[in-house]
Short mmCIF file of C-alpha atoms and ligand atoms in Angstrom, two decimals:
data_model
loop_
_atom_site.label_atom_id
_atom_site.label_comp_id
_atom_site.label_asym_id
_atom_site.label_seq_id
_atom_site.Cartn_x
_atom_site.Cartn_y
_atom_site.Cartn_z
CA UNK W 1 -3.13 -49.44 -26.72
CA UNK W 2 -5.69 -50.03 -24.02
CA UNK W 3 -2.93 -49.68 -21.46
CA UNK W 4 -1.85 -46.29 -22.83
CA UNK W 5 -5.41 -44.96 -22.64
CA UNK W 6 -5.78 -46.17 -19.07
CA UNK W 7 -2.59 -44.41 -18.03
CA UNK W 8 -3.73 -41.21 -19.70
CA UNK W 9 -7.05 -41.33 -17.84
CA UNK W 10 -5.36 -41.86 -14.48
CA UNK W 11 -2.97 -38.98 -15.16
CA UNK W 12 -5.87 -36.67 -16.00
CA UNK W 13 -7.82 -37.61 -12.88
CA UNK W 14 -4.87 -37.02 -10.56
CA UNK W 15 -3.95 -33.63 -12.03
CA UNK W 16 -7.59 -32.48 -11.90
CA UNK W 17 -7.74 -32.42 -8.15
CA UNK W 18 -7.40 -35.83 -6.57
CA UNK W 19 -5.61 -35.22 -3.29
CA UNK W 20 -2.57 -37.17 -2.13
CA UNK W 21 -3.54 -37.27 1.56
CA UNK W 22 -0.11 -38.39 2.75
CA UNK W 23 1.51 -35.39 1.08
CA UNK W 24 -1.30 -33.15 2.30
CA UNK W 25 -0.62 -34.18 5.90
CA UNK W 26 3.08 -33.43 5.53
CA UNK W 27 2.39 -30.08 3.90
CA UNK W 28 0.03 -29.07 6.71
CA UNK W 29 2.68 -30.06 9.23
CA UNK W 30 5.29 -28.01 7.35
CA UNK W 31 2.98 -24.98 7.45
CA UNK W 32 2.29 -25.45 11.16
CA UNK W 33 6.00 -25.64 11.95
CA UNK W 34 6.62 -22.59 9.79
CA UNK W 35 3.86 -20.60 11.50
CA UNK W 36 5.30 -21.35 14.94
CA UNK W 37 8.74 -19.98 14.05
CA UNK W 38 7.47 -17.21 11.80
CA UNK W 39 5.30 -15.82 14.59
CA UNK W 40 8.50 -14.92 16.47
CA UNK W 41 10.71 -13.88 13.58
CA UNK W 42 8.07 -11.65 11.97
CA UNK W 43 7.02 -10.16 15.29
CA UNK W 44 10.61 -9.14 15.91
CA UNK W 45 10.93 -7.71 12.41
CA UNK W 46 7.76 -5.60 12.74
CA UNK W 47 8.82 -4.34 16.16
CA UNK W 48 12.23 -3.23 14.88
CA UNK W 49 10.60 -1.62 11.80
CA UNK W 50 8.23 0.28 14.08
CA UNK W 51 11.16 1.61 16.12
CA UNK W 52 12.87 2.76 12.93
CA UNK W 53 9.81 4.29 11.27
CA UNK W 54 8.81 6.27 14.35
CA UNK W 55 12.36 7.29 15.28
CA UNK W 56 14.78 7.45 12.36
CA UNK W 57 18.30 7.17 13.81
CA UNK W 58 21.44 5.44 12.48
CA UNK W 59 21.23 2.89 15.28
CA UNK W 60 17.60 2.02 14.51
CA UNK W 61 18.45 1.89 10.82
CA UNK W 62 21.20 -0.70 11.51
CA UNK W 63 18.82 -2.79 13.62
CA UNK W 64 16.21 -2.62 10.88
CA UNK W 65 18.71 -3.83 8.28
CA UNK W 66 19.87 -6.70 10.51
CA UNK W 67 16.28 -7.76 11.18
CA UNK W 68 15.57 -7.60 7.48
CA UNK W 69 18.57 -9.86 6.73
CA UNK W 70 17.46 -12.32 9.42
CA UNK W 71 13.95 -12.42 8.01
CA UNK W 72 15.26 -12.91 4.49
CA UNK W 73 17.43 -15.87 5.59
CA UNK W 74 14.49 -17.31 7.49
CA UNK W 75 12.21 -17.06 4.45
CA UNK W 76 14.92 -18.52 2.25
CA UNK W 77 15.31 -21.57 4.50
CA UNK W 78 11.57 -22.27 4.50
CA UNK W 79 10.95 -21.64 0.83
CA UNK W 80 13.71 -24.14 0.01
CA UNK W 81 12.06 -26.71 2.28
CA UNK W 82 8.72 -26.10 0.59
CA UNK W 83 10.12 -26.74 -2.92
CA UNK W 84 9.66 -30.52 -2.49
CA UNK W 85 5.91 -29.97 -2.33
CA UNK W 86 5.51 -28.00 -5.55
CA UNK W 87 4.34 -30.83 -7.78
CA UNK W 88 2.34 -32.79 -5.21
CA UNK W 89 -1.44 -33.04 -5.25
CA UNK W 90 -2.56 -30.99 -2.27
CA UNK W 91 -5.95 -29.47 -1.47
CA UNK W 92 -6.39 -26.10 -3.13
CA UNK W 93 -6.42 -24.35 0.26
CA UNK W 94 -3.09 -25.84 1.30
CA UNK W 95 -1.56 -25.09 -2.08
CA UNK W 96 -2.76 -21.49 -1.81
CA UNK W 97 -1.41 -21.09 1.70
CA UNK W 98 1.96 -22.48 0.64
CA UNK W 99 2.12 -20.13 -2.32
CA UNK W 100 1.44 -17.16 -0.03
CA UNK W 101 3.76 -18.32 2.75
CA UNK W 102 6.84 -19.36 0.81
CA UNK W 103 8.65 -17.20 -1.69
CA UNK W 104 12.13 -17.70 -3.05
CA UNK W 105 14.47 -14.98 -1.79
CA UNK W 106 17.40 -13.14 -3.37
CA UNK W 107 20.88 -14.32 -2.43
CA UNK W 108 22.58 -12.81 0.63
CA UNK W 109 24.39 -10.05 -1.27
CA UNK W 110 21.45 -8.91 -3.37
CA UNK W 111 19.15 -9.20 -0.36
CA UNK W 112 21.39 -6.88 1.68
CA UNK W 113 21.56 -4.49 -1.23
CA UNK W 114 17.77 -4.42 -1.57
CA UNK W 115 17.27 -3.73 2.10
CA UNK W 116 19.90 -0.95 2.00
CA UNK W 117 18.23 0.56 -1.07
CA UNK W 118 14.79 0.53 0.58
CA UNK W 119 16.21 2.09 3.69
CA UNK W 120 18.01 4.79 1.67
CA UNK W 121 14.83 5.68 -0.23
CA UNK W 122 12.75 5.91 2.91
CA UNK W 123 15.39 8.01 4.69
CA UNK W 124 15.51 10.45 1.74
CA UNK W 125 11.73 10.71 1.76
CA UNK W 126 11.36 11.18 5.51
CA UNK W 127 14.16 13.69 6.06
CA UNK W 128 13.93 15.87 2.92
CA UNK W 129 13.53 19.60 3.20
CA UNK W 130 12.49 22.33 0.83
CA UNK W 131 14.02 25.77 1.27
CA UNK W 132 11.87 28.63 -0.09
CA UNK W 133 13.60 31.86 -1.07
CA UNK W 134 14.40 33.90 1.99
CA UNK W 135 12.70 31.48 4.38
CA UNK W 136 13.91 28.75 6.62
CA UNK W 137 13.99 25.16 5.30
CA UNK W 138 10.79 23.20 5.85
CA UNK W 139 9.96 19.52 6.26
CA UNK W 140 7.03 17.68 4.75
CA UNK W 141 5.09 17.42 7.97
CA UNK W 142 3.66 19.80 9.03
CA UNK W 143 5.05 22.86 7.17
CA UNK W 144 4.98 21.78 3.50
CA UNK W 145 1.73 19.90 3.99
CA UNK W 146 0.17 23.07 5.41
CA UNK W 147 1.35 25.22 2.52
CA UNK W 148 0.00 22.73 -0.02
CA UNK W 149 -3.36 22.62 1.77
CA UNK W 150 -3.81 26.30 2.54
CA UNK W 151 -1.78 28.54 0.23
CA UNK W 152 -3.58 30.04 -2.78
CA UNK W 153 -0.36 31.58 -4.14
CA UNK W 154 0.28 29.71 -7.37
CA UNK W 155 3.99 30.54 -7.62
CA UNK W 156 4.56 29.47 -4.02
CA UNK W 157 2.77 26.16 -4.66
CA UNK W 158 4.91 25.57 -7.75
CA UNK W 159 8.04 26.38 -5.78
CA UNK W 160 7.20 23.83 -3.06
CA UNK W 161 6.10 21.21 -5.58
CA UNK W 162 9.26 21.53 -7.65
CA UNK W 163 11.55 21.85 -4.64
CA UNK W 164 10.18 18.60 -3.25
CA UNK W 165 10.77 16.83 -6.54
CA UNK W 166 14.30 18.19 -6.78
CA UNK W 167 15.18 17.09 -3.28
CA UNK W 168 13.29 13.79 -3.15
CA UNK W 169 12.37 12.36 -6.55
CA UNK W 170 15.73 13.07 -8.18
CA UNK W 171 17.67 11.63 -5.26
CA UNK W 172 15.47 8.55 -5.11
CA UNK W 173 15.61 7.82 -8.84
CA UNK W 174 18.97 5.96 -8.97
CA UNK W 175 17.93 3.80 -6.00
CA UNK W 176 14.56 3.15 -7.54
CA UNK W 177 16.12 1.85 -10.75
CA UNK W 178 18.24 -0.59 -8.73
CA UNK W 179 15.18 -1.53 -6.68
CA UNK W 180 13.35 -2.42 -9.91
CA UNK W 181 16.24 -4.56 -11.08
CA UNK W 182 16.35 -6.53 -7.82
CA UNK W 183 12.58 -6.94 -7.57
CA UNK W 184 12.44 -8.25 -11.15
CA UNK W 185 15.18 -10.69 -10.24
CA UNK W 186 13.21 -11.89 -7.21
CA UNK W 187 10.09 -12.26 -9.39
CA UNK W 188 12.00 -14.46 -11.83
CA UNK W 189 13.21 -16.69 -8.98
CA UNK W 190 9.52 -17.25 -8.25
CA UNK W 191 8.63 -18.07 -11.88
CA UNK W 192 7.09 -14.71 -12.77
CA UNK W 193 8.13 -12.72 -15.82
CA UNK W 194 8.70 -9.56 -13.76
CA UNK W 195 7.74 -7.81 -10.52
CA UNK W 196 4.56 -6.40 -12.09
CA UNK W 197 3.29 -9.87 -12.83
CA UNK W 198 4.19 -10.98 -9.30
CA UNK W 199 2.19 -8.12 -7.76
CA UNK W 200 -0.82 -8.61 -10.04
CA UNK W 201 -0.80 -12.28 -9.15
CA UNK W 202 -1.57 -11.31 -5.55
CA UNK W 203 -5.12 -10.49 -6.70
CA UNK W 204 -5.72 -14.12 -7.74
CA UNK W 205 -8.00 -12.93 -10.56
CA UNK W 206 -7.95 -14.21 -14.13
CA UNK W 207 -7.85 -11.33 -16.60
CA UNK W 208 -7.05 -8.84 -13.83
CA UNK W 209 -5.79 -6.10 -16.16
CA UNK W 210 -8.85 -6.36 -18.43
CA UNK W 211 -11.13 -6.22 -15.37
CA UNK W 212 -9.41 -3.02 -14.17
CA UNK W 213 -9.66 -1.52 -17.66
CA UNK W 214 -13.38 -2.34 -17.70
CA UNK W 215 -13.95 -0.77 -14.26
CA UNK W 216 -12.11 2.33 -15.39
CA UNK W 217 -14.30 2.56 -18.50
CA UNK W 218 -17.42 2.21 -16.35
CA UNK W 219 -16.46 4.92 -13.90
CA UNK W 220 -14.99 7.29 -16.45
CA UNK W 221 -18.18 9.33 -17.14
CA UNK W 222 -18.47 10.09 -13.40
CA UNK W 223 -14.75 10.81 -13.23
CA UNK W 224 -15.07 13.30 -16.11
CA UNK W 225 -17.88 15.15 -14.31
CA UNK W 226 -15.92 15.33 -11.04
CA UNK W 227 -12.84 16.50 -12.93
CA UNK W 228 -14.81 19.26 -14.67
CA UNK W 229 -16.40 20.34 -11.37
CA UNK W 230 -13.03 20.53 -9.59
CA UNK W 231 -11.56 22.49 -12.52
CA UNK W 232 -14.44 24.98 -12.37
CA UNK W 233 -13.92 25.58 -8.64
CA UNK W 234 -10.14 25.87 -9.01
CA UNK W 235 -10.62 28.48 -11.76
CA UNK W 236 -12.06 30.76 -9.04
CA UNK W 237 -8.48 30.96 -7.67
CA UNK W 238 -6.07 30.13 -10.48
CA UNK W 239 -5.74 30.70 -14.20
CA UNK W 240 -6.36 27.22 -15.46
CA UNK W 241 -7.16 26.15 -19.01
CA UNK W 242 -10.98 25.68 -18.97
CA UNK W 243 -10.70 22.55 -21.12
CA UNK W 244 -7.32 21.16 -20.06
CA UNK W 245 -5.79 18.92 -17.41
CA UNK W 246 -5.45 20.07 -13.78
CA UNK W 247 -2.03 21.23 -12.58
CA UNK W 248 -1.13 18.76 -9.79
CA UNK W 249 0.36 21.42 -7.51
CA UNK W 250 -3.02 23.08 -6.74
CA UNK W 251 -4.82 19.94 -5.56
CA UNK W 252 -4.01 20.38 -1.89
CA UNK W 253 -1.25 17.91 -1.06
CA UNK W 254 2.18 16.78 -2.10
CA UNK W 255 1.21 13.14 -2.33
CA UNK W 256 2.48 11.73 1.00
CA UNK W 257 2.09 7.88 2.16
CA UNK W 258 3.57 8.48 5.51
CA UNK W 259 3.24 8.85 9.24
CA UNK W 260 0.34 11.13 9.97
CA UNK W 261 0.35 14.20 12.19
CA UNK W 262 -3.38 14.53 12.55
CA UNK W 263 -5.11 17.88 12.68
CA UNK W 264 -8.71 18.60 13.61
CA UNK W 265 -10.22 18.81 10.14
CA UNK W 266 -12.91 16.88 8.30
CA UNK W 267 -10.28 15.42 5.92
CA UNK W 268 -8.16 14.02 8.73
CA UNK W 269 -11.23 12.71 10.55
CA UNK W 270 -12.07 10.83 7.36
CA UNK W 271 -8.50 9.48 7.06
CA UNK W 272 -8.50 8.44 10.72
CA UNK W 273 -11.68 6.43 10.09
CA UNK W 274 -10.18 4.92 6.95
CA UNK W 275 -7.14 3.79 8.97
CA UNK W 276 -9.37 2.48 11.75
CA UNK W 277 -11.15 0.46 9.04
CA UNK W 278 -7.80 -1.26 8.39
CA UNK W 279 -7.35 -1.86 12.13
CA UNK W 280 -10.81 -3.37 12.37
CA UNK W 281 -9.95 -5.70 9.47
CA UNK W 282 -6.64 -6.65 11.23
CA UNK W 283 -8.68 -7.68 14.27
CA UNK W 284 -11.15 -9.67 12.18
CA UNK W 285 -8.42 -11.90 10.76
CA UNK W 286 -6.20 -12.06 13.85
CA UNK W 287 -7.37 -15.62 14.66
CA UNK W 288 -6.48 -17.08 11.24
CA UNK W 289 -3.25 -19.01 10.56
CA UNK W 290 -0.36 -16.53 10.26
CA UNK W 291 -0.16 -16.68 6.47
CA UNK W 292 -3.79 -15.57 6.20
CA UNK W 293 -3.37 -12.66 8.62
CA UNK W 294 -3.45 -10.20 5.74
CA UNK W 295 -6.04 -8.76 3.38
CA UNK W 296 -7.45 -10.98 0.66
CA UNK W 297 -5.42 -8.55 -1.45
CA UNK W 298 -4.19 -4.97 -1.14
CA UNK W 299 -7.21 -3.55 -2.97
CA UNK W 300 -9.66 -5.25 -0.63
CA UNK W 301 -7.86 -3.82 2.40
CA UNK W 302 -8.24 -0.30 0.98
CA UNK W 303 -11.89 -0.94 0.11
CA UNK W 304 -12.64 -1.76 3.77
CA UNK W 305 -10.87 1.43 4.86
CA UNK W 306 -12.81 3.49 2.30
CA UNK W 307 -16.09 1.95 3.38
CA UNK W 308 -15.60 2.90 7.03
CA UNK W 309 -14.43 6.39 5.97
CA UNK W 310 -17.51 6.86 3.77
CA UNK W 311 -19.97 5.64 6.39
CA UNK W 312 -18.53 8.12 8.88
CA UNK W 313 -19.56 10.94 6.53
CA UNK W 314 -23.26 10.10 6.33
CA UNK W 315 -25.52 12.84 7.77
CA UNK W 316 -27.00 10.30 10.22
CA UNK W 317 -23.62 9.50 11.75
CA UNK W 318 -22.39 13.11 11.75
CA UNK W 319 -25.55 14.12 13.60
CA UNK W 320 -25.18 11.25 16.09
CA UNK W 321 -21.66 12.33 17.09
CA UNK W 322 -22.72 15.98 17.36
CA UNK W 323 -21.02 17.30 14.23
CA UNK W 324 -24.19 18.09 12.32
CA UNK W 325 -26.54 20.23 14.43
CA UNK W 326 -29.74 19.36 12.54
CA UNK W 327 -30.75 15.74 12.25
CA UNK W 328 -31.24 14.59 8.65
CA UNK W 329 -34.91 14.95 7.68
CA UNK W 330 -35.59 11.47 6.34
CA UNK W 331 -34.03 8.06 6.64
CA UNK W 332 -31.35 9.23 4.18
CA UNK W 333 -31.20 8.97 0.43
CA UNK W 334 -30.87 5.95 -1.68
CA UNK W 335 -29.63 6.14 -5.24
CA UNK W 336 -27.70 9.12 -6.62
CA UNK W 337 -25.70 11.37 -4.32
CA UNK W 338 -27.39 14.71 -3.60
CA UNK W 339 -25.69 18.03 -3.06
CA UNK W 340 -27.19 18.14 0.44
CA UNK W 341 -25.11 15.05 1.32
CA UNK W 342 -21.94 16.97 0.40
CA UNK W 343 -23.29 19.98 2.25
CA UNK W 344 -23.56 17.82 5.40
CA UNK W 345 -19.84 17.13 5.54
CA UNK W 346 -18.94 20.74 4.72
CA UNK W 347 -21.09 21.85 7.65
CA UNK W 348 -19.50 19.23 9.92
CA UNK W 349 -16.06 20.48 8.80
CA UNK W 350 -17.00 23.96 9.99
CA UNK W 351 -18.16 22.62 13.37
CA UNK W 352 -14.80 20.82 13.76
CA UNK W 353 -12.80 23.93 12.83
C1 NAG J 1 15.27 6.82 19.40
O1 NAG J 1 16.28 5.87 19.18
C2 NAG J 1 17.45 6.05 19.97
C3 NAG J 1 18.44 4.99 19.55
O2 NAG J 1 19.02 5.32 18.34
C4 NAG J 1 17.12 5.96 21.45
O3 NAG J 1 18.27 6.19 22.24
C5 NAG J 1 16.05 6.97 21.78
O4 NAG J 1 15.64 6.81 23.11
C6 NAG J 1 14.84 6.80 20.85
N1 NAG J 1 13.89 7.85 21.10
C7 NAG J 1 12.62 7.62 21.38
C8 NAG J 1 11.76 8.82 21.56
O5 NAG J 1 12.17 6.50 21.46
C1 NAG J 2 22.82 4.10 0.95
O1 NAG J 2 23.27 5.32 1.47
C2 NAG J 2 24.53 5.25 2.12
C3 NAG J 2 24.79 6.59 2.78
O2 NAG J 2 24.48 7.66 1.92
C4 NAG J 2 25.58 4.87 1.08
O3 NAG J 2 26.86 4.77 1.70
C5 NAG J 2 25.22 3.51 0.47
O4 NAG J 2 26.11 3.17 -0.58
C6 NAG J 2 23.81 3.55 -0.07
N1 NAG J 2 23.44 2.18 -0.43
C7 NAG J 2 23.23 1.76 -1.66
C8 NAG J 2 22.83 0.32 -1.82
O5 NAG J 2 23.32 2.49 -2.63
C1 NAG J 3 17.33 20.63 -0.70
O1 NAG J 3 17.82 20.43 0.62
C2 NAG J 3 19.04 21.11 0.90
C3 NAG J 3 19.52 20.72 2.32
O2 NAG J 3 18.55 20.11 3.07
C4 NAG J 3 18.87 22.61 0.77
O3 NAG J 3 20.08 23.27 0.98
C5 NAG J 3 18.31 22.91 -0.62
O4 NAG J 3 18.04 24.29 -0.71
C6 NAG J 3 17.06 22.12 -0.90
N1 NAG J 3 16.58 22.36 -2.26
C7 NAG J 3 15.41 22.89 -2.52
C8 NAG J 3 15.07 23.01 -3.99
O5 NAG J 3 14.65 23.23 -1.67
C1 NAG J 4 3.64 34.34 -3.68
O1 NAG J 4 4.77 33.51 -3.59
C2 NAG J 4 5.92 34.03 -4.22
C3 NAG J 4 6.98 32.97 -4.25
O2 NAG J 4 7.06 32.27 -3.05
C4 NAG J 4 6.34 35.30 -3.46
O3 NAG J 4 7.50 35.87 -4.06
C5 NAG J 4 5.19 36.31 -3.50
O4 NAG J 4 5.49 37.42 -2.71
C6 NAG J 4 3.89 35.66 -2.99
N1 NAG J 4 2.79 36.56 -3.24
C7 NAG J 4 1.92 36.92 -2.30
C8 NAG J 4 0.81 37.81 -2.74
O5 NAG J 4 2.02 36.55 -1.14
C1 NAG J 5 24.06 -3.12 -5.22
O1 NAG J 5 24.94 -2.25 -4.48
C2 NAG J 5 26.11 -1.75 -5.09
C3 NAG J 5 26.64 -0.64 -4.21
O2 NAG J 5 26.53 -0.93 -2.87
C4 NAG J 5 25.86 -1.26 -6.52
O3 NAG J 5 27.06 -0.97 -7.14
C5 NAG J 5 25.05 -2.28 -7.31
O4 NAG J 5 24.83 -1.81 -8.61
C6 NAG J 5 23.76 -2.46 -6.55
N1 NAG J 5 22.60 -2.85 -7.31
C7 NAG J 5 22.22 -4.04 -7.81
C8 NAG J 5 20.98 -4.03 -8.62
O5 NAG J 5 22.81 -5.07 -7.62
#
């Protein structure tokens, strides 16, 4: 009896965080070896992806698919090696790094299929055209983007919006369904119930969904006010139900996440700063081990971008770079946003134009 209790106590102590230093040393060595090879394999993959994304040709598409297969095989080899370490007692940092570095991959055939599906979806998106009645066919950037931003002709906006969905969304749908199937399969290989759970896990937050729900509830009163304000302004141009939802086609864009052909406008200046925020974050983590050269999570990366974008729009900064002729009167507001703050960026937008 005494013996059983003693064993139970030892078991509890070990599983609560005692570190097996021999295993820890081997795990750290495994990660170091992995980082050395991965630095080359991933560099090559990113380079080939860049060539493809900035110059979509069949040849670059083939190279991208080959690089993707090579990377998948590479990841597969290392995640298999790392399996021996799953149940060992490592420091929490090493365990975390291993979890981020090593994921089980789909088999060769499914992996090829997935990479082909991704490539087909991105080709459809990047090469689609919409052909308006009696006009030449137009691509997303710059023609369709310009119409969405500048036209006040409701039926033209609807035509572009629907044309885009006919030529992009409908063609992407069958690939997207297969993509879901394969991603769910990959999630299961990594002990998640589905791809959604795998993605949420990236945030490393207990009760992540409840926390998001709570944030949404908190911000909803502000969101309702902004929504009502936007609806009021849009009603100056369009017949919109004064109490209803906003039609998506009059909001100024077609929802791109794409290469950017920048124009000299306040919006694009803001986006450029947002993107530079990402670049600044890249540089801040460049010295970390390869596995940690990424945002803490995707949301945090966006938050840094948004922060830099928002700071750019303060009256103080706009005045400093010559976009706001009159210096702000005081040290700037604290607390609630004032209409004069919004006025500052409208005025700067006019200077830019
Ligand atoms: C685009 O890729 C092709 C190879 O498919 C290459 O010959 C061409 O030089 C590239 N163009 C640019 C602008 O890099
Ligand atoms: C991707 O598109 C090509 C060309 O249209 C087609 O031959 C291929 O079957 C598609 N791939 C998949 C996985 O559906
Ligand atoms: C979709 O694209 C094709 C060819 O690029 C074009 O002929 C067709 O008119 C487009 N459809 C719409 C709704 O614009
Ligand atoms: C608005 O767009 C529609 C459809 O593209 C077109 O037929 C009509 O002439 C346009 N109206 C004006 C006032 O430009
Ligand atoms: C993989 O690709 C083939 C066509 O190339 C297709 O028939 C099959 O359904 C695809 N999808 C999945 C999820 O395996």
